[in-house]
PDB file of C-alpha atoms in Angstrom:
ATOM      1  CA  MET C   1      31.738  15.672  65.803  1.00  0.00           C
ATOM      2  CA  SER C   2      29.256  18.378  64.889  1.00  0.00           C
ATOM      3  CA  LYS C   3      27.594  18.262  61.494  1.00  0.00           C
ATOM      4  CA  LEU C   4      29.229  20.374  58.802  1.00  0.00           C
ATOM      5  CA  THR C   5      27.045  23.078  57.257  1.00  0.00           C
ATOM      6  CA  TYR C   6      27.247  25.548  54.399  1.00  0.00           C
ATOM      7  CA  PRO C   7      25.779  29.050  54.817  1.00  0.00           C
ATOM      8  CA  MET C   8      23.632  30.350  51.948  1.00  0.00           C
ATOM      9  CA  THR C   9      21.353  33.270  51.287  1.00  0.00           C
ATOM     10  CA  ILE C  10      18.578  32.222  48.927  1.00  0.00           C
ATOM     11  CA  ALA C  11      15.943  34.722  47.791  1.00  0.00           C
ATOM     12  CA  GLY C  12      17.105  36.974  50.630  1.00  0.00           C
ATOM     13  CA  VAL C  13      16.712  34.271  53.298  1.00  0.00           C
ATOM     14  CA  LYS C  14      19.757  32.982  55.185  1.00  0.00           C
ATOM     15  CA  ARG C  15      20.035  29.277  55.949  1.00  0.00           C
ATOM     16  CA  GLU C  16      22.717  26.773  57.029  1.00  0.00           C
ATOM     17  CA  LEU C  17      22.591  23.726  54.764  1.00  0.00           C
ATOM     18  CA  PRO C  18      23.740  20.469  56.402  1.00  0.00           C
ATOM     19  CA  LEU C  19      26.408  18.689  54.380  1.00  0.00           C
ATOM     20  CA  CYS C  20      25.657  15.041  53.644  1.00  0.00           C
ATOM     21  CA  PRO C  21      28.076  12.450  52.251  1.00  0.00           C
ATOM     22  CA  LEU C  22      27.112  11.172  48.833  1.00  0.00           C
ATOM     23  CA  ASN C  23      30.068   8.765  48.728  1.00  0.00           C
ATOM     24  CA  ASP C  24      33.589   8.504  50.231  1.00  0.00           C
ATOM     25  CA  THR C  25      34.867  11.637  48.483  1.00  0.00           C
ATOM     26  CA  LEU C  26      31.847  13.841  47.804  1.00  0.00           C
ATOM     27  CA  MET C  27      29.315  15.693  49.956  1.00  0.00           C
ATOM     28  CA  ILE C  28      26.221  17.647  48.955  1.00  0.00           C
ATOM     29  CA  GLY C  29      24.372  20.430  50.722  1.00  0.00           C
ATOM     30  CA  ALA C  30      20.958  19.279  51.917  1.00  0.00           C
ATOM     31  CA  PHE C  31      18.396  21.840  50.828  1.00  0.00           C
ATOM     32  CA  VAL C  32      14.930  21.140  52.244  1.00  0.00           C
ATOM     33  CA  ILE C  33      12.011  23.556  52.045  1.00  0.00           C
ATOM     34  CA  PHE C  34       9.591  21.249  53.875  1.00  0.00           C
ATOM     35  CA  GLY C  35       8.422  22.987  57.042  1.00  0.00           C
ATOM     36  CA  ASP C  36      10.039  26.301  56.039  1.00  0.00           C
ATOM     37  CA  PRO C  37       7.265  28.597  54.755  1.00  0.00           C
ATOM     38  CA  GLU C  38       9.456  31.714  54.923  1.00  0.00           C
ATOM     39  CA  LEU C  39      12.018  30.217  52.550  1.00  0.00           C
ATOM     40  CA  THR C  40       9.390  28.555  50.346  1.00  0.00           C
ATOM     41  CA  THR C  41       7.450  31.790  49.820  1.00  0.00           C
ATOM     42  CA  ALA C  42      10.588  33.851  49.185  1.00  0.00           C
ATOM     43  CA  CYS C  43      11.812  31.327  46.598  1.00  0.00           C
ATOM     44  CA  ALA C  44       8.390  31.081  44.921  1.00  0.00           C
ATOM     45  CA  GLU C  45       8.192  34.869  44.609  1.00  0.00           C
ATOM     46  CA  ALA C  46      11.724  35.103  43.190  1.00  0.00           C
ATOM     47  CA  LEU C  47      11.129  32.308  40.657  1.00  0.00           C
ATOM     48  CA  LEU C  48       7.839  33.813  39.484  1.00  0.00           C
ATOM     49  CA  LYS C  49       9.672  37.069  38.710  1.00  0.00           C
ATOM     50  CA  LYS C  50      11.953  35.090  36.358  1.00  0.00           C
ATOM     51  CA  ALA C  51       9.313  32.722  34.946  1.00  0.00           C
ATOM     52  CA  PRO C  52       8.453  32.719  31.243  1.00  0.00           C
ATOM     53  CA  ALA C  53       4.787  32.809  30.223  1.00  0.00           C
ATOM     54  CA  TYR C  54       3.150  29.469  31.041  1.00  0.00           C
ATOM     55  CA  ASP C  55      -0.246  27.787  31.316  1.00  0.00           C
ATOM     56  CA  TYR C  56       0.558  25.197  34.006  1.00  0.00           C
ATOM     57  CA  LEU C  57       3.317  24.257  36.430  1.00  0.00           C
ATOM     58  CA  ILE C  58       4.512  20.708  37.053  1.00  0.00           C
ATOM     59  CA  THR C  59       6.879  19.193  39.615  1.00  0.00           C
ATOM     60  CA  ALA C  60       7.862  15.772  40.898  1.00  0.00           C
ATOM     61  CA  GLU C  61       6.849  14.374  44.261  1.00  0.00           C
ATOM     62  CA  ALA C  62       7.949  15.195  46.928  1.00  0.00           C
ATOM     63  CA  LYS C  63      10.349  18.076  47.612  1.00  0.00           C
ATOM     64  CA  GLY C  64       8.979  20.280  44.824  1.00  0.00           C
ATOM     65  CA  ILE C  65       5.418  20.170  46.192  1.00  0.00           C
ATOM     66  CA  PRO C  66       5.577  23.120  48.630  1.00  0.00           C
ATOM     67  CA  LEU C  67       7.356  25.234  46.005  1.00  0.00           C
ATOM     68  CA  VAL C  68       4.959  24.567  43.128  1.00  0.00           C
ATOM     69  CA  HIS C  69       1.976  24.982  45.452  1.00  0.00           C
ATOM     70  CA  GLU C  70       3.214  28.368  46.663  1.00  0.00           C
ATOM     71  CA  MET C  71       4.045  29.506  43.133  1.00  0.00           C
ATOM     72  CA  ALA C  72       0.539  28.560  41.975  1.00  0.00           C
ATOM     73  CA  ARG C  73      -1.026  30.287  44.992  1.00  0.00           C
ATOM     74  CA  LEU C  74       0.956  33.488  44.451  1.00  0.00           C
ATOM     75  CA  ALA C  75       0.052  33.450  40.739  1.00  0.00           C
ATOM     76  CA  GLY C  76      -3.671  33.465  41.555  1.00  0.00           C
ATOM     77  CA  ASN C  77      -4.426  29.933  42.737  1.00  0.00           C
ATOM     78  CA  GLN C  78      -3.628  28.342  39.409  1.00  0.00           C
ATOM     79  CA  LYS C  79      -3.924  24.612  38.844  1.00  0.00           C
ATOM     80  CA  TYR C  80      -0.629  22.725  38.851  1.00  0.00           C
ATOM     81  CA  PHE C  81       0.380  19.140  38.209  1.00  0.00           C
ATOM     82  CA  LEU C  82       2.290  16.621  40.259  1.00  0.00           C
ATOM     83  CA  ALA C  83       4.217  13.621  38.989  1.00  0.00           C
ATOM     84  CA  ARG C  84       3.679  11.020  41.710  1.00  0.00           C
ATOM     85  CA  LYS C  85       6.110   8.349  42.938  1.00  0.00           C
ATOM     86  CA  ALA C  86       3.369   5.733  42.835  1.00  0.00           C
ATOM     87  CA  PRO C  87       0.073   5.501  40.960  1.00  0.00           C
ATOM     88  CA  LYS C  88      -2.979   6.258  43.104  1.00  0.00           C
ATOM     89  CA  LEU C  89      -6.419   4.617  42.963  1.00  0.00           C
ATOM     90  CA  TYR C  90      -8.047   7.761  41.566  1.00  0.00           C
ATOM     91  CA  MET C  91      -5.620   7.894  38.626  1.00  0.00           C
ATOM     92  CA  ASP C  92      -6.764   6.628  35.239  1.00  0.00           C
ATOM     93  CA  GLY C  93      -4.829   6.318  31.967  1.00  0.00           C
ATOM     94  CA  VAL C  94      -1.589   6.749  33.880  1.00  0.00           C
ATOM     95  CA  LEU C  95       1.611   7.836  32.131  1.00  0.00           C
ATOM     96  CA  GLU C  96       4.878   6.459  33.534  1.00  0.00           C
ATOM     97  CA  VAL C  97       8.591   7.281  33.310  1.00  0.00           C
ATOM     98  CA  THR C  98      11.737   5.962  35.049  1.00  0.00           C
ATOM     99  CA  VAL C  99      14.146   8.240  36.916  1.00  0.00           C
ATOM    100  CA  HIS C 100      17.566   7.812  38.575  1.00  0.00           C
ATOM    101  CA  SER C 101      18.155  10.586  41.138  1.00  0.00           C
ATOM    102  CA  ILE C 102      21.423  11.060  43.058  1.00  0.00           C
ATOM    103  CA  THR C 103      19.509  11.605  46.299  1.00  0.00           C
ATOM    104  CA  THR C 104      17.642   8.299  46.002  1.00  0.00           C
ATOM    105  CA  ALA C 105      19.478   4.999  46.281  1.00  0.00           C
ATOM    106  CA  LYS C 106      17.377   3.080  43.768  1.00  0.00           C
ATOM    107  CA  GLU C 107      15.581   3.522  40.480  1.00  0.00           C
ATOM    108  CA  GLN C 108      12.250   5.305  40.804  1.00  0.00           C
ATOM    109  CA  LYS C 109       9.261   5.831  38.584  1.00  0.00           C
ATOM    110  CA  LEU C 110       7.093   8.908  38.199  1.00  0.00           C
ATOM    111  CA  TYR C 111       3.418   8.713  37.295  1.00  0.00           C
ATOM    112  CA  LEU C 112       1.016  11.272  35.873  1.00  0.00           C
ATOM    113  CA  ASP C 113      -2.765  11.005  35.915  1.00  0.00           C
ATOM    114  CA  GLY C 114      -4.310  10.694  32.457  1.00  0.00           C
ATOM    115  CA  ALA C 115      -6.810  13.468  33.273  1.00  0.00           C
ATOM    116  CA  ASP C 116      -3.915  15.826  34.026  1.00  0.00           C
ATOM    117  CA  ALA C 117      -2.165  14.722  30.855  1.00  0.00           C
ATOM    118  CA  ALA C 118      -5.256  15.633  28.820  1.00  0.00           C
ATOM    119  CA  LEU C 119      -5.267  19.146  30.294  1.00  0.00           C
ATOM    120  CA  MET C 120      -1.582  19.588  29.434  1.00  0.00           C
ATOM    121  CA  LYS C 121      -1.950  18.774  25.719  1.00  0.00           C
ATOM    122  CA  GLY C 122      -0.899  21.781  23.638  1.00  0.00           C
ATOM    123  CA  LYS C 123      -0.351  23.939  26.742  1.00  0.00           C
ATOM    124  CA  ARG C 124       2.810  25.751  27.854  1.00  0.00           C
ATOM    125  CA  ILE C 125       4.210  23.765  30.769  1.00  0.00           C
ATOM    126  CA  LEU C 126       6.784  25.174  33.195  1.00  0.00           C
ATOM    127  CA  ILE C 127       8.799  22.494  34.997  1.00  0.00           C
ATOM    128  CA  VAL C 128       9.723  23.450  38.574  1.00  0.00           C
ATOM    129  CA  ASP C 129      11.955  21.699  41.124  1.00  0.00           C
ATOM    130  CA  ASP C 130      13.816  22.586  44.296  1.00  0.00           C
ATOM    131  CA  VAL C 131      17.330  21.494  43.228  1.00  0.00           C
ATOM    132  CA  ILE C 132      18.635  20.383  39.849  1.00  0.00           C
ATOM    133  CA  SER C 133      21.870  18.398  39.995  1.00  0.00           C
ATOM    134  CA  THR C 134      22.381  15.614  37.471  1.00  0.00           C
ATOM    135  CA  GLY C 135      19.167  16.556  35.675  1.00  0.00           C
ATOM    136  CA  GLU C 136      17.720  13.037  35.858  1.00  0.00           C
ATOM    137  CA  SER C 137      14.498  14.110  37.602  1.00  0.00           C
ATOM    138  CA  LEU C 138      14.200  17.033  35.213  1.00  0.00           C
ATOM    139  CA  HIS C 139      14.649  14.692  32.248  1.00  0.00           C
ATOM    140  CA  ALA C 140      11.896  12.420  33.611  1.00  0.00           C
ATOM    141  CA  LEU C 141       9.505  15.375  33.924  1.00  0.00           C
ATOM    142  CA  GLU C 142      10.397  16.482  30.392  1.00  0.00           C
ATOM    143  CA  SER C 143       9.555  12.995  29.142  1.00  0.00           C
ATOM    144  CA  LEU C 144       6.175  13.042  30.897  1.00  0.00           C
ATOM    145  CA  VAL C 145       5.316  16.475  29.463  1.00  0.00           C
ATOM    146  CA  GLU C 146       6.318  15.306  25.979  1.00  0.00           C
ATOM    147  CA  GLN C 147       4.108  12.217  26.358  1.00  0.00           C
ATOM    148  CA  THR C 148       1.142  14.512  27.102  1.00  0.00           C
ATOM    149  CA  GLY C 149       1.675  16.670  24.041  1.00  0.00           C
ATOM    150  CA  GLY C 150       2.434  19.642  26.284  1.00  0.00           C
ATOM    151  CA  VAL C 151       4.991  22.262  25.275  1.00  0.00           C
ATOM    152  CA  ILE C 152       7.862  22.784  27.711  1.00  0.00           C
ATOM    153  CA  CYS C 153       8.233  26.565  27.966  1.00  0.00           C
ATOM    154  CA  GLY C 154      10.860  26.580  30.705  1.00  0.00           C
ATOM    155  CA  LYS C 155      12.678  24.713  33.456  1.00  0.00           C
ATOM    156  CA  MET C 156      13.243  26.318  36.853  1.00  0.00           C
ATOM    157  CA  ALA C 157      14.817  25.431  40.175  1.00  0.00           C
ATOM    158  CA  ILE C 158      15.724  27.194  43.359  1.00  0.00           C
ATOM    159  CA  LEU C 159      19.273  25.825  43.251  1.00  0.00           C
ATOM    160  CA  ALA C 160      21.536  24.464  40.517  1.00  0.00           C
ATOM    161  CA  GLU C 161      24.113  22.001  41.821  1.00  0.00           C
ATOM    162  CA  GLY C 162      27.286  20.807  40.114  1.00  0.00           C
ATOM    163  CA  ASP C 163      27.107  20.614  36.317  1.00  0.00           C
ATOM    164  CA  ALA C 164      23.530  21.944  36.320  1.00  0.00           C
ATOM    165  CA  GLN C 165      25.022  25.405  36.931  1.00  0.00           C
ATOM    166  CA  ASN C 166      26.324  25.358  33.351  1.00  0.00           C
ATOM    167  CA  ARG C 167      22.987  24.516  31.721  1.00  0.00           C
ATOM    168  CA  GLU C 168      21.715  27.283  29.486  1.00  0.00           C
ATOM    169  CA  ASP C 169      18.175  25.878  29.494  1.00  0.00           C
ATOM    170  CA  LEU C 170      17.741  26.201  33.263  1.00  0.00           C
ATOM    171  CA  ILE C 171      16.522  29.229  35.225  1.00  0.00           C
ATOM    172  CA  TYR C 172      17.602  29.145  38.875  1.00  0.00           C
ATOM    173  CA  LEU C 173      18.134  31.436  41.846  1.00  0.00           C
ATOM    174  CA  GLU C 174      21.483  30.327  43.271  1.00  0.00           C
ATOM    175  CA  LYS C 175      24.398  27.975  42.668  1.00  0.00           C
ATOM    176  CA  LEU C 176      24.881  25.177  45.197  1.00  0.00           C
ATOM    177  CA  PRO C 177      28.468  23.938  45.178  1.00  0.00           C
ATOM    178  CA  LEU C 178      29.610  20.383  45.704  1.00  0.00           C
ATOM    179  CA  PHE C 179      31.905  19.623  48.646  1.00  0.00           C
ATOM    180  CA  ASP C 180      34.827  17.315  49.302  1.00  0.00           C
ATOM    181  CA  ARG C 181      34.687  14.849  52.210  1.00  0.00           C
ATOM    182  CA  ASN C 182      36.016  17.568  54.578  1.00  0.00           C
ATOM    183  CA  GLY C 183      33.303  20.047  53.648  1.00  0.00           C
ATOM    184  CA  ASN C 184      35.459  22.223  51.373  1.00  0.00           C
ATOM    185  CA  VAL C 185      33.852  23.682  48.268  1.00  0.00           C
ATOM    186  CA  ILE C 186      34.945  21.910  45.086  1.00  0.00           C
ATOM    187  CA  GLU C 187      35.757  24.529  42.456  1.00  0.00           C
TER     188      GLU C 187
END
């Protein structure tokens, strides 16, 4: 049986998203920008056109990395921050938060370097991610920014999935539907 896909045009770029079972009754569209510079650049450009004024960008490891990097590059090689999935040896005064994502089977933690946290204090921070679904990863990033004393000026994603489409505090490019086990869009 061939893999089910869902066609989408995102920031003017057409892609076929593979559908992946989340459980026995629900499937999600797999949206991956890794290895796709055409899509990444188009999405970064489109998000920057909608972005509120900000001082720094932040995202969570790993799928948001190419997006936030390209947004920072297009905005003039600005510094951005990355919440890591594990603390690294170079990190000092690490901040930590727990996250439960639907695309990860187990509880995760995100970590932010204390030096980055110091730079964020009192600054306008724009949270960026590839897909927002349940909002758990977004909530974890919000918690980290709040711990730093940074001011969240906006939350952006390429795609809003499921209930995230109804959030008034989220700026996004396209809606990503959920699918039943046969690949039909759930209205």
